[in-house]
CSV table of C-alpha atoms (C1' of nucleotides) in Angstrom, one decimal:
chain,number,residue,atom,x,y,z
A,1,MET,CA,-8.4,54.7,41.2
A,2,PRO,CA,-7.7,51.3,40.1
A,3,GLN,CA,-3.5,51.0,41.5
A,4,LEU,CA,-3.5,53.7,38.4
A,5,ALA,CA,-0.3,55.7,40.9
A,6,PRO,CA,2.5,52.6,40.6
A,7,VAL,CA,2.0,52.9,36.8
A,8,LEU,CA,2.6,56.7,36.1
A,9,ARG,CA,5.9,56.3,38.3
A,10,ALA,CA,7.0,53.7,35.7
A,11,LEU,CA,6.0,56.1,33.4
A,12,ALA,CA,7.7,58.8,34.8
A,13,ASN,CA,11.1,58.9,33.7
A,14,ASP,CA,12.3,60.2,30.0
A,15,LYS,CA,14.8,57.2,29.6
A,16,ARG,CA,12.0,54.8,30.4
A,17,LEU,CA,9.8,57.3,28.1
A,18,LEU,CA,12.6,57.1,25.3
A,19,ILE,CA,12.9,52.9,25.9
A,20,LEU,CA,8.7,52.9,25.6
A,21,GLU,CA,8.8,54.7,22.1
A,22,TRP,CA,12.2,53.3,20.5
A,23,LEU,CA,10.2,49.7,20.8
A,24,LYS,CA,6.8,51.3,19.0
A,25,HIS,CA,9.2,50.9,15.5
A,26,PRO,CA,12.1,48.5,17.1
A,27,ARG,CA,13.8,47.9,13.4
A,28,THR,CA,13.7,51.5,12.6
A,29,HIS,CA,16.1,51.6,16.4
A,30,PHE,CA,17.8,48.6,16.8
A,31,PRO,CA,20.0,46.2,14.6
A,32,PRO,CA,18.8,42.8,13.3
A,33,GLN,CA,19.2,40.1,15.9
A,34,VAL,CA,20.3,36.5,15.4
A,35,ASP,CA,19.1,34.4,18.3
A,36,GLY,CA,15.3,36.6,18.2
A,37,ASP,CA,13.0,38.5,15.8
A,38,LEU,CA,12.9,41.8,16.6
A,39,VAL,CA,9.2,42.8,16.5
A,40,ARG,CA,8.5,39.2,17.4
A,41,ASP,CA,9.8,38.8,20.7
A,42,GLY,CA,11.8,42.2,21.7
A,43,VAL,CA,14.9,44.0,21.8
A,44,CYS,CA,17.8,42.3,24.0
A,45,ASN,CA,19.4,44.8,27.0
A,46,VAL,CA,22.6,45.7,25.9
A,47,PHE,CA,21.1,47.5,22.4
A,48,ILE,CA,19.1,49.3,24.7
A,49,ALA,CA,21.9,50.1,27.4
A,50,ASN,CA,23.9,51.4,24.8
A,51,LYS,CA,21.3,53.2,23.0
A,52,LEU,CA,20.4,55.0,26.4
A,53,GLY,CA,23.9,55.4,27.3
A,54,VAL,CA,23.9,53.5,30.3
A,55,SER,CA,25.2,50.6,31.8
A,56,GLN,CA,24.0,47.2,31.6
A,57,PRO,CA,22.6,46.7,34.5
A,58,THR,CA,21.0,50.2,34.7
A,59,ALA,CA,19.1,49.7,31.9
A,60,SER,CA,18.3,46.3,32.8
A,61,GLU,CA,16.6,47.9,36.1
A,62,HIS,CA,14.7,50.1,34.1
A,63,LEU,CA,13.6,47.4,32.1
A,64,ASN,CA,12.2,45.9,35.3
A,65,VAL,CA,10.4,48.7,36.1
A,66,LEU,CA,8.6,48.8,32.8
A,67,ALA,CA,7.5,45.1,33.2
A,68,ARG,CA,6.9,45.4,36.0
A,69,ALA,CA,4.5,47.8,35.5
A,70,GLY,CA,3.1,45.3,33.1
A,71,LEU,CA,3.9,47.4,29.7
A,72,LEU,CA,6.8,45.8,28.9
A,73,ARG,CA,6.4,41.6,28.2
A,74,PRO,CA,9.8,40.0,28.4
A,75,LYS,CA,10.9,36.8,26.8
A,76,ARG,CA,14.0,34.6,27.3
A,77,ILE,CA,15.6,33.1,24.9
A,78,LYS,CA,19.3,31.3,25.2
A,79,GLN,CA,20.7,33.6,27.4
A,80,TRP,CA,19.3,36.3,25.9
A,81,THR,CA,16.1,38.1,27.4
A,82,PHE,CA,14.2,40.3,24.5
A,83,TYR,CA,11.6,42.9,25.8
A,84,LYS,CA,8.4,44.3,23.3
A,85,ARG,CA,5.7,46.1,24.3
A,86,ASP,CA,2.1,44.7,25.5
A,87,GLU,CA,0.6,46.6,23.8
A,88,ALA,CA,-3.0,45.4,25.1
A,89,ARG,CA,-1.8,46.4,28.5
A,90,ILE,CA,-0.8,49.7,27.2
A,91,ALA,CA,-4.3,50.7,25.6
A,92,GLN,CA,-6.4,49.5,28.6
A,93,ILE,CA,-3.5,51.8,30.6
A,94,LYS,CA,-4.4,54.3,28.4
A,95,ARG,CA,-8.0,54.0,28.9
A,96,GLU,CA,-7.8,54.3,33.2
A,97,ILE,CA,-5.4,57.5,32.6
A,98,ALA,CA,-8.1,59.2,30.3
A,99,ARG,CA,-10.8,58.2,32.8
A,100,TRP,CA,-9.2,59.0,36.2
A,101,ILE,CA,-7.2,62.2,35.2
B,1,MET,CA,8.7,63.6,24.6
B,2,PRO,CA,7.3,67.2,24.8
B,3,GLN,CA,8.6,67.2,28.9
B,4,LEU,CA,6.1,64.6,29.5
B,5,ALA,CA,8.0,62.8,32.2
B,6,PRO,CA,7.9,65.6,34.9
B,7,VAL,CA,3.9,66.0,34.1
B,8,LEU,CA,3.5,62.5,34.7
B,9,ARG,CA,5.5,62.2,38.4
B,10,ALA,CA,3.3,65.1,39.0
B,11,LEU,CA,0.4,62.3,38.7
B,12,ALA,CA,2.7,59.8,40.0
B,13,ASN,CA,1.0,59.9,43.6
B,14,ASP,CA,-2.8,58.7,45.3
B,15,LYS,CA,-2.9,61.9,47.3
B,16,ARG,CA,-2.9,63.9,44.1
B,17,LEU,CA,-5.0,61.7,41.8
B,18,LEU,CA,-7.4,61.7,44.6
B,19,ILE,CA,-7.3,65.3,44.5
B,20,LEU,CA,-7.5,65.7,41.0
B,21,GLU,CA,-10.8,63.3,41.0
B,22,TRP,CA,-12.5,65.6,44.3
B,23,LEU,CA,-12.2,68.8,41.7
B,24,LYS,CA,-13.7,67.1,38.6
B,25,HIS,CA,-16.7,67.9,41.3
B,26,PRO,CA,-15.9,69.9,43.9
B,27,ARG,CA,-19.9,70.7,45.4
B,28,THR,CA,-20.3,67.1,46.2
B,29,HIS,CA,-17.2,66.8,47.7
B,30,PHE,CA,-16.8,69.8,49.8
B,31,PRO,CA,-18.8,72.4,52.1
B,32,PRO,CA,-19.6,75.8,50.5
B,33,GLN,CA,-17.7,78.4,50.8
B,34,VAL,CA,-17.9,81.9,52.2
B,35,ASP,CA,-15.2,83.9,50.4
B,36,GLY,CA,-15.1,81.8,47.0
B,37,ASP,CA,-17.4,79.8,45.0
B,38,LEU,CA,-16.2,76.2,44.6
B,39,VAL,CA,-17.1,75.7,41.3
B,40,ARG,CA,-16.1,78.8,39.8
B,41,ASP,CA,-12.8,79.6,42.1
B,42,GLY,CA,-11.7,76.5,43.2
B,43,VAL,CA,-11.6,74.3,47.1
B,44,CYS,CA,-9.3,76.2,49.7
B,45,ASN,CA,-6.1,74.6,50.7
B,46,VAL,CA,-7.4,74.2,54.3
B,47,PHE,CA,-10.7,71.9,53.1
B,48,ILE,CA,-7.8,69.4,51.2
B,49,ALA,CA,-5.7,69.0,53.4
B,50,ASN,CA,-8.6,67.5,56.0
B,51,LYS,CA,-10.1,65.4,53.5
B,52,LEU,CA,-6.8,63.8,52.5
B,53,GLY,CA,-6.0,63.8,56.5
B,54,VAL,CA,-2.3,65.7,56.2
B,55,SER,CA,-1.1,68.1,57.6
B,56,GLN,CA,-1.7,72.4,55.9
B,57,PRO,CA,2.0,72.0,54.3
B,58,THR,CA,1.6,69.1,52.9
B,59,ALA,CA,-1.1,69.9,50.8
B,60,SER,CA,-0.1,72.9,50.6
B,61,GLU,CA,2.7,71.5,48.4
B,62,HIS,CA,1.3,68.7,46.9
B,63,LEU,CA,-1.6,71.5,45.3
B,64,ASN,CA,1.9,73.0,44.5
B,65,VAL,CA,3.5,69.8,42.4
B,66,LEU,CA,0.0,70.0,40.4
B,67,ALA,CA,0.1,73.3,39.8
B,68,ARG,CA,3.6,73.6,38.6
B,69,ALA,CA,2.5,71.0,36.6
B,70,GLY,CA,-0.1,73.3,35.4
B,71,LEU,CA,-2.5,70.8,36.0
B,72,LEU,CA,-4.4,73.4,39.1
B,73,ARG,CA,-4.8,76.8,38.8
B,74,PRO,CA,-4.6,79.0,42.2
B,75,LYS,CA,-6.9,81.9,42.7
B,76,ARG,CA,-5.9,83.7,45.5
B,77,ILE,CA,-8.3,85.6,46.9
B,78,LYS,CA,-8.9,87.6,50.5
B,79,GLN,CA,-6.5,85.5,52.9
B,80,TRP,CA,-7.2,82.0,50.6
B,81,THR,CA,-6.0,80.1,47.6
B,82,PHE,CA,-8.0,78.6,45.6
B,83,TYR,CA,-7.1,75.6,43.5
B,84,LYS,CA,-9.4,74.6,40.6
B,85,ARG,CA,-8.6,72.2,37.5
B,86,ASP,CA,-7.3,73.8,34.2
B,87,GLU,CA,-9.4,71.7,31.7
B,88,ALA,CA,-8.0,72.9,28.6
B,89,ARG,CA,-4.3,72.0,30.0
B,90,ILE,CA,-5.5,68.1,31.1
B,91,ALA,CA,-7.0,67.7,27.8
B,92,GLN,CA,-3.8,68.4,26.1
B,93,ILE,CA,-2.1,66.2,28.6
B,94,LYS,CA,-4.4,63.4,28.6
B,95,ARG,CA,-3.5,63.8,24.8
B,96,GLU,CA,0.0,64.0,24.8
B,97,ILE,CA,0.1,61.0,26.9
B,98,ALA,CA,-2.1,59.1,23.8
B,99,ARG,CA,0.2,60.2,21.9
B,100,TRP,CA,3.6,59.4,23.6
B,101,ILE,CA,3.4,56.3,25.1
C,1,DG,C1',33.4,20.5,33.5
C,2,DT,C1',35.6,25.5,31.7
C,3,DG,C1',34.8,29.6,29.5
C,4,DG,C1',32.7,33.1,27.6
C,5,DC,C1',28.4,36.1,27.2
C,6,DA,C1',24.3,38.1,28.1
C,7,DT,C1',21.5,39.6,32.0
C,8,DA,C1',20.3,40.0,37.0
C,9,DT,C1',21.1,41.0,41.7
C,10,DA,C1',23.7,43.3,45.4
C,11,DG,C1',25.9,47.4,48.0
C,12,DC,C1',26.9,52.0,47.2
C,13,DC,C1',26.5,56.8,46.6
C,14,DA,C1',23.6,61.0,45.4
C,15,DT,C1',19.5,62.7,44.4
C,16,DA,C1',14.2,63.5,45.3
C,17,DT,C1',10.2,62.8,47.0
C,18,DT,C1',6.9,62.5,51.0
C,19,DG,C1',6.1,63.6,55.0
C,20,DC,C1',6.0,65.8,59.6
C,21,DT,C1',6.3,71.1,63.0
C,22,DA,C1',8.3,75.1,63.4
C,23,DT,C1',8.2,79.8,61.4
C,24,DT,C1',6.9,83.3,58.0
C,25,DT,C1',4.1,85.6,55.3
C,26,DT,C1',0.4,87.9,54.0
C,27,DG,C1',-3.8,89.5,54.1
C,28,DC,C1',-8.7,91.1,57.5
C,29,DC,C1',-10.8,93.1,60.6
C,30,DA,C1',-12.0,95.1,64.7
D,1,DT,C1',-2.2,98.9,64.7
D,2,DG,C1',-2.4,94.4,66.9
D,3,DG,C1',-4.4,90.3,66.5
D,4,DC,C1',-5.8,86.2,63.9
D,5,DA,C1',-6.4,82.9,60.0
D,6,DA,C1',-4.9,80.4,56.1
D,7,DA,C1',-1.2,80.1,52.9
D,8,DA,C1',3.8,79.5,52.2
D,9,DT,C1',8.6,78.5,53.6
D,10,DA,C1',12.2,76.3,55.9
D,11,DG,C1',14.4,72.8,58.2
D,12,DC,C1',14.8,68.5,59.2
D,13,DA,C1',13.9,62.8,58.7
D,14,DA,C1',12.7,58.7,56.3
D,15,DT,C1',12.8,56.3,51.9
D,16,DA,C1',12.5,56.1,46.8
D,17,DT,C1',15.4,56.4,43.1
D,18,DG,C1',18.8,56.4,39.1
D,19,DG,C1',23.0,55.6,38.8
D,20,DC,C1',27.4,52.7,39.0
D,21,DT,C1',30.8,49.1,39.8
D,22,DA,C1',31.3,44.6,41.4
D,23,DT,C1',29.4,40.2,41.8
D,24,DA,C1',26.4,36.2,40.7
D,25,DT,C1',24.0,33.4,37.4
D,26,DG,C1',22.0,30.8,33.2
D,27,DC,C1',23.0,29.5,29.1
D,28,DC,C1',25.5,28.0,25.3
D,29,DA,C1',30.4,26.2,22.9
D,30,DC,C1',34.0,23.8,23.2
DNA sequence: GTGGCATATAGCCATATTGCTATTTTGCCA
DNA sequence: TGGCAAAATAGCAATATGGCTATATGCCAC
């Protein structure tokens, strides 16, 4: 069990699963951004907070949980933080889940 | 997201992952039982509590969480409850995780 | 430098999780 | 029937989680 439980804990939340789902296809779920490309750089906090229907700090915390688990990568540009899926890590986690469950 | 979060929450615990792992090969992890076959019927609560190093009620609760999530099936024989993996359901959950994460 | 915007952090509350001990329930069997 | 053994439930404590508001930080534009 290579530290699988913490990753599963990060995944075990409806809102965080939604975020991961939306970030699969950012352009179909979020409006264009000025200072960062939705696909190349990721999606900013406020868009996600609005779409989730929670406050900005709450969304920030969810994004942090996903980032700490390695599922998302943050990229700071100017005053924004853009989040995108780390597909390589996610694929690895899928393999580990399939292997250990 | 077909109610994936509750299943992931059931999985997001080291002790419960250990239980699932041990139940893959009950005969290599547990001594023989008199009233139920380790493979056909499952493994009883006390064996699992002992091996986990927790009290009987704590193990009972972990087993219940896994059973409620559909990962284990309980079988009552005499005064024992034997637990075994529900492989069909686990395979389905693996597919859903791979599909939605 | 000041003001303003996007994020992050701090502090707080309500609820959930994980563990325990004590008790109750269930089912054998002498 | 009474007593024993396994399991489940109840009740309790400690900690974690998920949400909020308020505040701090970082970064531009002026």
